Amino acid sequence: MRFKSSLVASAAALAAVVTPLLASPAAAASGTEQTVSTNWYYGRMVIGWRINPYRLDPIQITAEDRATDGYVIGIRLITNGEAGHKVWKMRTVPTGQTSASWSTYLEAGWIDNAYFEVCKIGASSGAIASCEASGVMNNPFDDSSM
C-alpha cells in the first residue's frame, strides 16, 4: 500500500510540472522599444516578439504632432525577414488632434528586425515631405534553433 501511495504522489508531482510546460502559451519576449523625437514630431513603438506562431504582438504605436506647420504626422512600421523588406500601412494623427495611439499585431512569418519611420505629410497634397527612421529593433529570438 505504501508503494502505491508513493507512486500516486510521484505521478501527481510529475503532472504538476509537465502540464504547465505542455499547455504554456507561445514563447514571447518582452518588448523592444524605440523613439524618434524632434521639434516637429514624436513617434514611439514598443514591439512584443512571439514565436509559434511568429508574430509581433502587441505593437504599441504613438505619434505626436508638435508643430502647427500645416503638415500631418504619420508613422509606419518597416520589417525585414522571410517575407522580404516590407513597408506597412502609414497611420496618421487625425486632423484636429495633436497625438494618436494604436495597438495592433502583425503575422508575417519570421521577422529578423523592425524599425519605423515618422513622416511629415503635406496636408493638402498627401505627399511625404520627409521621414526620420528609428533605430533597428532586432528579433530577440535566435532563429538557428527554430
Short mmCIF file of N, CA, C and O in Angstrom, two decimals, residues 8-142:
data_model
loop_
_atom_site.label_atom_id
_atom_site.label_comp_id
_atom_site.label_asym_id
_atom_site.label_seq_id
_atom_site.Cartn_x
_atom_site.Cartn_y
_atom_site.Cartn_z
N VAL A 8 1.43 7.21 -6.64
CA VAL A 8 0.39 8.20 -6.93
C VAL A 8 0.93 9.60 -6.65
O VAL A 8 0.72 10.52 -7.44
N ALA A 9 1.63 9.78 -5.56
CA ALA A 9 2.19 11.09 -5.21
C ALA A 9 3.24 11.52 -6.25
O ALA A 9 3.28 12.68 -6.66
N SER A 10 4.06 10.57 -6.69
CA SER A 10 5.07 10.88 -7.71
C SER A 10 4.41 11.26 -9.02
O SER A 10 4.84 12.19 -9.71
N ALA A 11 3.38 10.55 -9.40
CA ALA A 11 2.67 10.84 -10.65
C ALA A 11 2.02 12.22 -10.57
O ALA A 11 2.05 12.99 -11.54
N ALA A 12 1.43 12.56 -9.43
CA ALA A 12 0.80 13.87 -9.27
C ALA A 12 1.84 14.98 -9.33
O ALA A 12 1.62 16.03 -9.95
N ALA A 13 3.00 14.77 -8.73
CA ALA A 13 4.06 15.78 -8.76
C ALA A 13 4.58 15.96 -10.19
O ALA A 13 4.81 17.08 -10.65
N LEU A 14 4.74 14.85 -10.90
CA LEU A 14 5.19 14.93 -12.29
C LEU A 14 4.17 15.65 -13.16
O LEU A 14 4.52 16.49 -13.98
N ALA A 15 2.90 15.37 -12.97
CA ALA A 15 1.83 16.04 -13.73
C ALA A 15 1.82 17.54 -13.45
O ALA A 15 1.59 18.35 -14.34
N ALA A 16 2.09 17.91 -12.20
CA ALA A 16 2.11 19.34 -11.84
C ALA A 16 3.23 20.08 -12.55
O ALA A 16 3.12 21.26 -12.85
N VAL A 17 4.32 19.38 -12.84
CA VAL A 17 5.46 20.00 -13.53
C VAL A 17 5.26 19.97 -15.04
O VAL A 17 5.49 20.97 -15.73
N VAL A 18 4.82 18.85 -15.59
CA VAL A 18 4.73 18.67 -17.04
C VAL A 18 3.55 19.42 -17.64
O VAL A 18 3.68 20.03 -18.70
N THR A 19 2.39 19.42 -17.00
CA THR A 19 1.20 20.04 -17.57
C THR A 19 1.40 21.51 -17.92
O THR A 19 1.06 21.91 -19.03
N PRO A 20 1.95 22.37 -17.05
CA PRO A 20 2.15 23.76 -17.46
C PRO A 20 3.10 23.90 -18.64
O PRO A 20 2.95 24.80 -19.46
N LEU A 21 4.08 23.01 -18.75
CA LEU A 21 5.01 23.09 -19.88
C LEU A 21 4.30 22.78 -21.18
O LEU A 21 4.54 23.43 -22.20
N LEU A 22 3.43 21.78 -21.18
CA LEU A 22 2.72 21.41 -22.39
C LEU A 22 1.64 22.42 -22.75
O LEU A 22 1.36 22.65 -23.92
N ALA A 23 1.03 23.04 -21.77
CA ALA A 23 -0.08 23.95 -22.01
C ALA A 23 0.35 25.41 -22.03
O ALA A 23 -0.47 26.30 -22.12
N SER A 24 1.65 25.68 -21.95
CA SER A 24 2.10 27.07 -21.89
C SER A 24 1.82 27.79 -23.19
O SER A 24 1.82 27.20 -24.26
N PRO A 25 1.59 29.11 -23.13
CA PRO A 25 1.33 29.88 -24.34
C PRO A 25 2.60 29.97 -25.18
O PRO A 25 3.69 29.60 -24.75
N ALA A 26 2.45 30.51 -26.38
CA ALA A 26 3.59 30.67 -27.29
C ALA A 26 4.69 31.46 -26.61
O ALA A 26 4.44 32.31 -25.77
N ALA A 27 5.92 31.15 -26.98
CA ALA A 27 7.06 31.86 -26.41
C ALA A 27 6.97 33.34 -26.76
O ALA A 27 6.60 33.70 -27.87
N ALA A 28 7.30 34.17 -25.79
CA ALA A 28 7.23 35.62 -26.00
C ALA A 28 8.43 36.28 -25.36
O ALA A 28 8.94 35.83 -24.34
N ALA A 29 8.90 37.33 -25.99
CA ALA A 29 9.99 38.12 -25.44
C ALA A 29 9.44 39.49 -25.08
O ALA A 29 8.54 40.00 -25.74
N SER A 30 9.97 40.06 -24.02
CA SER A 30 9.49 41.37 -23.61
C SER A 30 9.73 42.37 -24.73
O SER A 30 10.53 42.15 -25.62
N GLY A 31 9.01 43.46 -24.68
CA GLY A 31 9.01 44.43 -25.77
C GLY A 31 10.33 45.12 -26.02
O GLY A 31 11.09 45.39 -25.10
N THR A 32 10.59 45.36 -27.29
CA THR A 32 11.69 46.22 -27.69
C THR A 32 11.07 47.57 -28.01
O THR A 32 9.94 47.65 -28.48
N GLU A 33 11.81 48.63 -27.76
CA GLU A 33 11.24 49.98 -27.87
C GLU A 33 12.21 50.93 -28.53
O GLU A 33 13.42 50.86 -28.31
N GLN A 34 11.67 51.81 -29.37
CA GLN A 34 12.44 52.88 -30.00
C GLN A 34 11.58 54.13 -30.03
O GLN A 34 10.35 54.05 -30.06
N THR A 35 12.24 55.28 -30.05
CA THR A 35 11.53 56.56 -30.20
C THR A 35 12.26 57.42 -31.23
O THR A 35 13.45 57.25 -31.47
N VAL A 36 11.51 58.33 -31.82
CA VAL A 36 12.04 59.38 -32.70
C VAL A 36 11.44 60.67 -32.17
O VAL A 36 10.23 60.76 -31.97
N SER A 37 12.29 61.65 -31.93
CA SER A 37 11.80 62.90 -31.35
C SER A 37 12.49 64.10 -31.99
O SER A 37 13.72 64.14 -32.07
N THR A 38 11.69 65.06 -32.46
CA THR A 38 12.19 66.32 -33.00
C THR A 38 11.32 67.44 -32.46
O THR A 38 10.36 67.19 -31.73
N ASN A 39 11.60 68.66 -32.88
CA ASN A 39 10.73 69.78 -32.51
C ASN A 39 9.38 69.70 -33.21
O ASN A 39 8.42 70.30 -32.77
N TRP A 40 9.32 68.96 -34.33
CA TRP A 40 8.10 68.91 -35.14
C TRP A 40 7.22 67.70 -34.85
O TRP A 40 6.01 67.76 -35.02
N TYR A 41 7.83 66.60 -34.43
CA TYR A 41 7.04 65.39 -34.21
C TYR A 41 7.74 64.44 -33.24
O TYR A 41 8.92 64.58 -32.94
N TYR A 42 6.95 63.47 -32.79
CA TYR A 42 7.44 62.44 -31.88
C TYR A 42 6.79 61.12 -32.30
O TYR A 42 5.61 61.10 -32.66
N GLY A 43 7.55 60.05 -32.27
CA GLY A 43 7.00 58.73 -32.54
C GLY A 43 7.62 57.70 -31.62
O GLY A 43 8.78 57.81 -31.23
N ARG A 44 6.82 56.69 -31.27
CA ARG A 44 7.29 55.64 -30.37
C ARG A 44 6.61 54.34 -30.75
O ARG A 44 5.41 54.32 -31.04
N MET A 45 7.40 53.27 -30.74
CA MET A 45 6.84 51.92 -30.92
C MET A 45 7.46 50.99 -29.90
O MET A 45 8.66 51.05 -29.64
N VAL A 46 6.61 50.16 -29.35
CA VAL A 46 7.04 49.07 -28.47
C VAL A 46 6.52 47.79 -29.12
O VAL A 46 5.32 47.68 -29.39
N ILE A 47 7.43 46.85 -29.37
CA ILE A 47 7.06 45.62 -30.06
C ILE A 47 7.33 44.42 -29.17
O ILE A 47 8.43 44.27 -28.65
N GLY A 48 6.32 43.58 -29.01
CA GLY A 48 6.47 42.29 -28.35
C GLY A 48 6.70 41.22 -29.41
O GLY A 48 5.97 41.16 -30.40
N TRP A 49 7.74 40.43 -29.26
CA TRP A 49 8.10 39.40 -30.25
C TRP A 49 7.60 38.05 -29.76
O TRP A 49 7.77 37.70 -28.60
N ARG A 50 6.99 37.28 -30.66
CA ARG A 50 6.46 35.95 -30.31
C ARG A 50 6.88 34.93 -31.36
O ARG A 50 7.07 35.27 -32.52
N ILE A 51 6.95 33.69 -30.92
CA ILE A 51 7.15 32.57 -31.84
C ILE A 51 6.07 31.54 -31.58
O ILE A 51 5.47 31.51 -30.51
N ASN A 52 5.85 30.70 -32.56
CA ASN A 52 4.85 29.62 -32.50
C ASN A 52 3.45 30.13 -32.24
O ASN A 52 2.88 29.83 -31.20
N PRO A 53 2.81 30.89 -33.08
CA PRO A 53 3.29 31.31 -34.40
C PRO A 53 4.14 32.57 -34.32
O PRO A 53 4.08 33.31 -33.34
N TYR A 54 4.91 32.79 -35.39
CA TYR A 54 5.72 34.00 -35.47
C TYR A 54 4.78 35.20 -35.59
O TYR A 54 3.94 35.25 -36.48
N ARG A 55 4.94 36.16 -34.71
CA ARG A 55 4.13 37.37 -34.80
C ARG A 55 4.73 38.46 -33.93
O ARG A 55 5.46 38.18 -32.98
N LEU A 56 4.43 39.68 -34.28
CA LEU A 56 4.76 40.83 -33.45
C LEU A 56 3.46 41.16 -32.72
O LEU A 56 2.48 41.55 -33.35
N ASP A 57 3.46 40.99 -31.41
CA ASP A 57 2.21 41.15 -30.67
C ASP A 57 2.51 41.36 -29.19
O ASP A 57 3.13 40.49 -28.58
N PRO A 58 2.12 42.45 -28.62
CA PRO A 58 1.43 43.59 -29.25
C PRO A 58 2.43 44.57 -29.86
O PRO A 58 3.61 44.57 -29.51
N ILE A 59 1.92 45.40 -30.73
CA ILE A 59 2.67 46.54 -31.24
C ILE A 59 1.94 47.78 -30.73
O ILE A 59 0.77 47.99 -31.06
N GLN A 60 2.61 48.54 -29.89
CA GLN A 60 2.04 49.78 -29.35
C GLN A 60 2.67 50.94 -30.11
O GLN A 60 3.88 51.08 -30.12
N ILE A 61 1.84 51.78 -30.73
CA ILE A 61 2.32 52.87 -31.58
C ILE A 61 1.79 54.19 -31.05
O ILE A 61 0.60 54.30 -30.73
N THR A 62 2.66 55.19 -30.98
CA THR A 62 2.26 56.54 -30.58
C THR A 62 2.89 57.52 -31.55
O THR A 62 4.07 57.41 -31.87
N ALA A 63 2.11 58.49 -32.00
CA ALA A 63 2.61 59.57 -32.86
C ALA A 63 2.07 60.89 -32.33
O ALA A 63 0.93 60.96 -31.88
N GLU A 64 2.91 61.91 -32.38
CA GLU A 64 2.52 63.23 -31.86
C GLU A 64 2.99 64.32 -32.82
O GLU A 64 4.12 64.31 -33.28
N ASP A 65 2.08 65.24 -33.12
CA ASP A 65 2.38 66.41 -33.96
C ASP A 65 2.71 67.56 -33.01
O ASP A 65 1.86 68.00 -32.25
N ARG A 66 3.95 68.04 -33.05
CA ARG A 66 4.40 69.08 -32.12
C ARG A 66 4.44 70.48 -32.74
O ARG A 66 4.86 71.41 -32.07
N ALA A 67 4.05 70.62 -34.00
CA ALA A 67 4.14 71.93 -34.66
C ALA A 67 2.85 72.23 -35.42
O ALA A 67 2.21 71.33 -35.95
N THR A 68 2.49 73.48 -35.46
CA THR A 68 1.34 73.91 -36.25
C THR A 68 1.87 74.47 -37.57
O THR A 68 1.82 75.67 -37.82
N ASP A 69 2.39 73.57 -38.40
CA ASP A 69 3.06 73.97 -39.63
C ASP A 69 2.34 73.51 -40.89
O ASP A 69 2.89 73.59 -41.99
N GLY A 70 1.12 73.02 -40.78
CA GLY A 70 0.36 72.60 -41.95
C GLY A 70 0.67 71.19 -42.43
O GLY A 70 0.17 70.77 -43.47
N TYR A 71 1.48 70.45 -41.71
CA TYR A 71 1.79 69.07 -42.08
C TYR A 71 1.04 68.10 -41.18
O TYR A 71 0.79 68.38 -40.00
N VAL A 72 0.72 66.95 -41.73
CA VAL A 72 0.14 65.85 -40.98
C VAL A 72 1.31 64.94 -40.60
O VAL A 72 2.25 64.77 -41.37
N ILE A 73 1.25 64.34 -39.43
CA ILE A 73 2.31 63.44 -38.99
C ILE A 73 1.82 62.00 -39.15
O ILE A 73 0.73 61.64 -38.74
N GLY A 74 2.68 61.20 -39.78
CA GLY A 74 2.38 59.79 -39.98
C GLY A 74 3.49 58.92 -39.42
O GLY A 74 4.62 59.37 -39.22
N ILE A 75 3.16 57.66 -39.18
CA ILE A 75 4.13 56.71 -38.65
C ILE A 75 3.86 55.36 -39.31
O ILE A 75 2.71 54.97 -39.50
N ARG A 76 4.95 54.68 -39.72
CA ARG A 76 4.78 53.39 -40.38
C ARG A 76 5.88 52.42 -39.96
O ARG A 76 7.02 52.81 -39.74
N LEU A 77 5.51 51.15 -39.85
CA LEU A 77 6.42 50.08 -39.48
C LEU A 77 7.09 49.53 -40.73
O LEU A 77 6.47 49.41 -41.79
N ILE A 78 8.35 49.15 -40.60
CA ILE A 78 9.11 48.53 -41.69
C ILE A 78 9.77 47.28 -41.11
O ILE A 78 10.40 47.34 -40.05
N THR A 79 9.60 46.15 -41.80
CA THR A 79 10.17 44.89 -41.31
C THR A 79 11.05 44.25 -42.38
O THR A 79 10.86 44.46 -43.57
N ASN A 80 11.99 43.44 -41.91
CA ASN A 80 12.85 42.64 -42.78
C ASN A 80 12.84 41.21 -42.25
O ASN A 80 13.05 40.99 -41.06
N GLY A 81 12.56 40.26 -43.13
CA GLY A 81 12.51 38.88 -42.70
C GLY A 81 12.26 37.96 -43.87
O GLY A 81 12.57 38.30 -45.02
N GLU A 82 11.65 36.79 -43.58
CA GLU A 82 11.44 35.82 -44.64
C GLU A 82 10.50 36.32 -45.74
O GLU A 82 10.57 35.85 -46.87
N ALA A 83 9.66 37.30 -45.44
CA ALA A 83 8.76 37.87 -46.46
C ALA A 83 9.45 39.03 -47.20
O ALA A 83 8.82 39.71 -48.00
N GLY A 84 10.73 39.27 -46.90
CA GLY A 84 11.46 40.35 -47.56
C GLY A 84 11.35 41.66 -46.80
O GLY A 84 10.97 41.70 -45.63
N HIS A 85 11.68 42.74 -47.48
CA HIS A 85 11.60 44.09 -46.92
C HIS A 85 10.18 44.59 -47.12
O HIS A 85 9.72 44.72 -48.26
N LYS A 86 9.45 44.83 -46.02
CA LYS A 86 8.04 45.24 -46.12
C LYS A 86 7.84 46.59 -45.44
O LYS A 86 8.25 46.77 -44.29
N VAL A 87 7.21 47.50 -46.15
CA VAL A 87 6.81 48.80 -45.60
C VAL A 87 5.31 48.71 -45.38
O VAL A 87 4.54 48.55 -46.32
N TRP A 88 4.90 48.81 -44.11
CA TRP A 88 3.50 48.61 -43.75
C TRP A 88 2.72 49.93 -43.82
O TRP A 88 3.30 51.00 -43.99
N LYS A 89 1.44 49.84 -43.67
CA LYS A 89 0.50 50.96 -43.79
C LYS A 89 0.89 52.15 -42.90
O LYS A 89 1.22 51.99 -41.73
N MET A 90 0.82 53.34 -43.48
CA MET A 90 1.06 54.59 -42.74
C MET A 90 -0.17 54.89 -41.89
O MET A 90 -1.30 54.84 -42.36
N ARG A 91 0.07 55.22 -40.64
CA ARG A 91 -1.00 55.68 -39.74
C ARG A 91 -0.76 57.15 -39.48
O ARG A 91 0.39 57.55 -39.26
N THR A 92 -1.80 57.95 -39.52
CA THR A 92 -1.63 59.40 -39.36
C THR A 92 -2.41 59.93 -38.17
O THR A 92 -3.47 59.40 -37.81
N VAL A 93 -1.87 60.98 -37.58
CA VAL A 93 -2.57 61.67 -36.50
C VAL A 93 -3.77 62.36 -37.13
O VAL A 93 -3.61 63.15 -38.07
N PRO A 94 -4.98 62.10 -36.66
CA PRO A 94 -6.18 62.69 -37.26
C PRO A 94 -6.18 64.23 -37.16
O PRO A 94 -5.68 64.81 -36.20
N THR A 95 -6.77 64.86 -38.17
CA THR A 95 -6.91 66.32 -38.20
C THR A 95 -7.62 66.78 -36.93
O THR A 95 -8.59 66.17 -36.50
N GLY A 96 -7.09 67.83 -36.34
CA GLY A 96 -7.69 68.38 -35.11
C GLY A 96 -7.12 67.77 -33.84
O GLY A 96 -7.45 68.21 -32.75
N GLN A 97 -6.29 66.74 -33.96
CA GLN A 97 -5.65 66.13 -32.80
C GLN A 97 -4.16 66.38 -32.86
O GLN A 97 -3.59 66.55 -33.94
N THR A 98 -3.51 66.39 -31.69
CA THR A 98 -2.06 66.54 -31.66
C THR A 98 -1.35 65.21 -31.48
O THR A 98 -0.15 65.11 -31.70
N SER A 99 -2.10 64.17 -31.08
CA SER A 99 -1.47 62.85 -30.92
C SER A 99 -2.48 61.74 -31.15
O SER A 99 -3.69 61.98 -31.11
N ALA A 100 -1.95 60.57 -31.40
CA ALA A 100 -2.79 59.39 -31.58
C ALA A 100 -1.99 58.16 -31.16
O ALA A 100 -0.76 58.16 -31.24
N SER A 101 -2.70 57.13 -30.73
CA SER A 101 -2.07 55.87 -30.33
C SER A 101 -2.86 54.71 -30.92
O SER A 101 -4.08 54.80 -31.08
N TRP A 102 -2.13 53.66 -31.24
CA TRP A 102 -2.74 52.46 -31.80
C TRP A 102 -2.12 51.25 -31.13
O TRP A 102 -0.97 51.28 -30.72
N SER A 103 -2.89 50.18 -31.06
CA SER A 103 -2.40 48.89 -30.59
C SER A 103 -2.79 47.87 -31.65
O SER A 103 -3.94 47.81 -32.06
N THR A 104 -1.82 47.11 -32.12
CA THR A 104 -2.08 46.17 -33.19
C THR A 104 -1.15 44.98 -33.08
O THR A 104 -0.41 44.85 -32.10
N TYR A 105 -1.17 44.08 -34.05
CA TYR A 105 -0.25 42.96 -34.12
C TYR A 105 0.04 42.68 -35.58
O TYR A 105 -0.61 43.22 -36.48
N LEU A 106 1.02 41.83 -35.84
CA LEU A 106 1.41 41.53 -37.21
C LEU A 106 1.87 40.09 -37.30
O LEU A 106 2.69 39.65 -36.50
N GLU A 107 1.31 39.33 -38.25
CA GLU A 107 1.77 37.98 -38.56
C GLU A 107 2.34 38.03 -39.97
O GLU A 107 1.61 38.27 -40.92
N ALA A 108 3.65 37.82 -40.09
CA ALA A 108 4.29 37.89 -41.41
C ALA A 108 5.46 36.91 -41.49
O ALA A 108 6.47 37.20 -42.11
N GLY A 109 5.35 35.76 -40.84
CA GLY A 109 6.45 34.81 -40.84
C GLY A 109 7.59 35.30 -39.95
O GLY A 109 7.40 36.19 -39.13
N TRP A 110 8.76 34.72 -40.15
CA TRP A 110 9.92 35.09 -39.35
C TRP A 110 10.34 36.52 -39.70
O TRP A 110 10.49 36.86 -40.86
N ILE A 111 10.50 37.36 -38.69
CA ILE A 111 10.96 38.75 -38.89
C ILE A 111 12.30 38.89 -38.18
O ILE A 111 12.40 38.64 -36.98
N ASP A 112 13.34 39.28 -38.94
CA ASP A 112 14.67 39.46 -38.38
C ASP A 112 14.76 40.75 -37.56
O ASP A 112 15.35 40.77 -36.49
N ASN A 113 14.19 41.82 -38.11
CA ASN A 113 14.27 43.11 -37.43
C ASN A 113 13.15 44.02 -37.91
O ASN A 113 12.50 43.74 -38.92
N ALA A 114 12.94 45.07 -37.15
CA ALA A 114 11.89 46.04 -37.47
C ALA A 114 12.37 47.43 -37.06
O ALA A 114 13.19 47.57 -36.15
N TYR A 115 11.87 48.42 -37.73
CA TYR A 115 12.06 49.80 -37.35
C TYR A 115 10.86 50.58 -37.86
O TYR A 115 9.97 50.01 -38.50
N PHE A 116 10.79 51.86 -37.56
CA PHE A 116 9.67 52.64 -38.04
C PHE A 116 10.15 53.99 -38.52
O PHE A 116 11.27 54.41 -38.23
N GLU A 117 9.30 54.64 -39.28
CA GLU A 117 9.57 56.00 -39.74
C GLU A 117 8.45 56.91 -39.28
O GLU A 117 7.28 56.52 -39.32
N VAL A 118 8.83 58.11 -38.86
CA VAL A 118 7.87 59.17 -38.57
C VAL A 118 8.01 60.15 -39.72
O VAL A 118 9.12 60.56 -40.06
N CYS A 119 6.88 60.51 -40.35
CA CYS A 119 6.92 61.32 -41.57
C CYS A 119 6.06 62.57 -41.46
O CYS A 119 5.00 62.54 -40.83
N LYS A 120 6.53 63.62 -42.11
CA LYS A 120 5.73 64.83 -42.31
C LYS A 120 5.07 64.69 -43.67
O LYS A 120 5.74 64.44 -44.67
N ILE A 121 3.75 64.86 -43.69
CA ILE A 121 2.97 64.66 -44.91
C ILE A 121 2.21 65.95 -45.22
O ILE A 121 1.55 66.51 -44.33
N GLY A 122 2.29 66.40 -46.45
CA GLY A 122 1.56 67.61 -46.85
C GLY A 122 0.07 67.41 -46.64
O GLY A 122 -0.51 66.44 -47.15
N ALA A 123 -0.56 68.31 -45.89
CA ALA A 123 -1.98 68.15 -45.55
C ALA A 123 -2.86 68.20 -46.80
O ALA A 123 -3.83 67.45 -46.90
N SER A 124 -2.54 69.05 -47.75
CA SER A 124 -3.38 69.16 -48.93
C SER A 124 -2.97 68.18 -50.04
O SER A 124 -3.80 67.64 -50.74
N SER A 125 -1.68 67.94 -50.17
CA SER A 125 -1.20 67.09 -51.27
C SER A 125 -1.14 65.61 -50.91
O SER A 125 -1.23 64.75 -51.79
N GLY A 126 -0.94 65.29 -49.65
CA GLY A 126 -0.77 63.90 -49.23
C GLY A 126 0.61 63.36 -49.54
O GLY A 126 0.89 62.18 -49.29
N ALA A 127 1.49 64.21 -50.07
CA ALA A 127 2.85 63.77 -50.41
C ALA A 127 3.73 63.80 -49.17
O ALA A 127 3.63 64.71 -48.33
N ILE A 128 4.61 62.82 -49.05
CA ILE A 128 5.55 62.78 -47.93
C ILE A 128 6.64 63.81 -48.15
O ILE A 128 7.32 63.80 -49.18
N ALA A 129 6.78 64.73 -47.20
CA ALA A 129 7.80 65.78 -47.29
C ALA A 129 9.14 65.28 -46.76
O ALA A 129 10.19 65.58 -47.32
N SER A 130 9.12 64.54 -45.65
CA SER A 130 10.33 64.00 -45.06
C SER A 130 9.98 62.92 -44.06
O SER A 130 8.86 62.89 -43.54
N CYS A 131 10.94 62.05 -43.80
CA CYS A 131 10.76 60.99 -42.81
C CYS A 131 12.05 60.84 -42.02
O CYS A 131 13.14 61.08 -42.54
N GLU A 132 11.92 60.41 -40.79
CA GLU A 132 13.07 60.08 -39.97
C GLU A 132 12.87 58.67 -39.41
O GLU A 132 11.81 58.36 -38.86
N ALA A 133 13.89 57.83 -39.56
CA ALA A 133 13.80 56.44 -39.13
C ALA A 133 14.27 56.27 -37.69
O ALA A 133 15.18 56.96 -37.22
N SER A 134 13.65 55.33 -37.02
CA SER A 134 14.07 54.95 -35.66
C SER A 134 15.28 54.04 -35.76
O SER A 134 15.69 53.64 -36.86
N GLY A 135 15.80 53.68 -34.62
CA GLY A 135 16.83 52.64 -34.58
C GLY A 135 16.19 51.29 -34.89
O GLY A 135 14.98 51.13 -34.81
N VAL A 136 17.01 50.33 -35.22
CA VAL A 136 16.53 48.99 -35.56
C VAL A 136 16.27 48.20 -34.29
O VAL A 136 17.06 48.23 -33.34
N MET A 137 15.14 47.51 -34.27
CA MET A 137 14.78 46.61 -33.18
C MET A 137 14.96 45.19 -33.70
O MET A 137 14.24 44.76 -34.60
N ASN A 138 15.94 44.48 -33.18
CA ASN A 138 16.25 43.12 -33.64
C ASN A 138 15.41 42.09 -32.91
O ASN A 138 15.11 42.24 -31.72
N ASN A 139 15.06 41.05 -33.62
CA ASN A 139 14.33 39.94 -33.04
C ASN A 139 15.16 39.34 -31.91
O ASN A 139 16.30 38.96 -32.13
N PRO A 140 14.61 39.25 -30.69
CA PRO A 140 15.40 38.72 -29.57
C PRO A 140 15.55 37.21 -29.58
O PRO A 140 16.34 36.67 -28.81
N PHE A 141 14.83 36.51 -30.47
CA PHE A 141 14.94 35.06 -30.55
C PHE A 141 16.02 34.68 -31.55
O PHE A 141 16.16 35.30 -32.59
N ASP A 142 16.73 33.62 -31.26
CA ASP A 142 17.76 33.09 -32.16
C ASP A 142 17.08 32.11 -33.10
O ASP A 142 16.58 31.08 -32.68
#
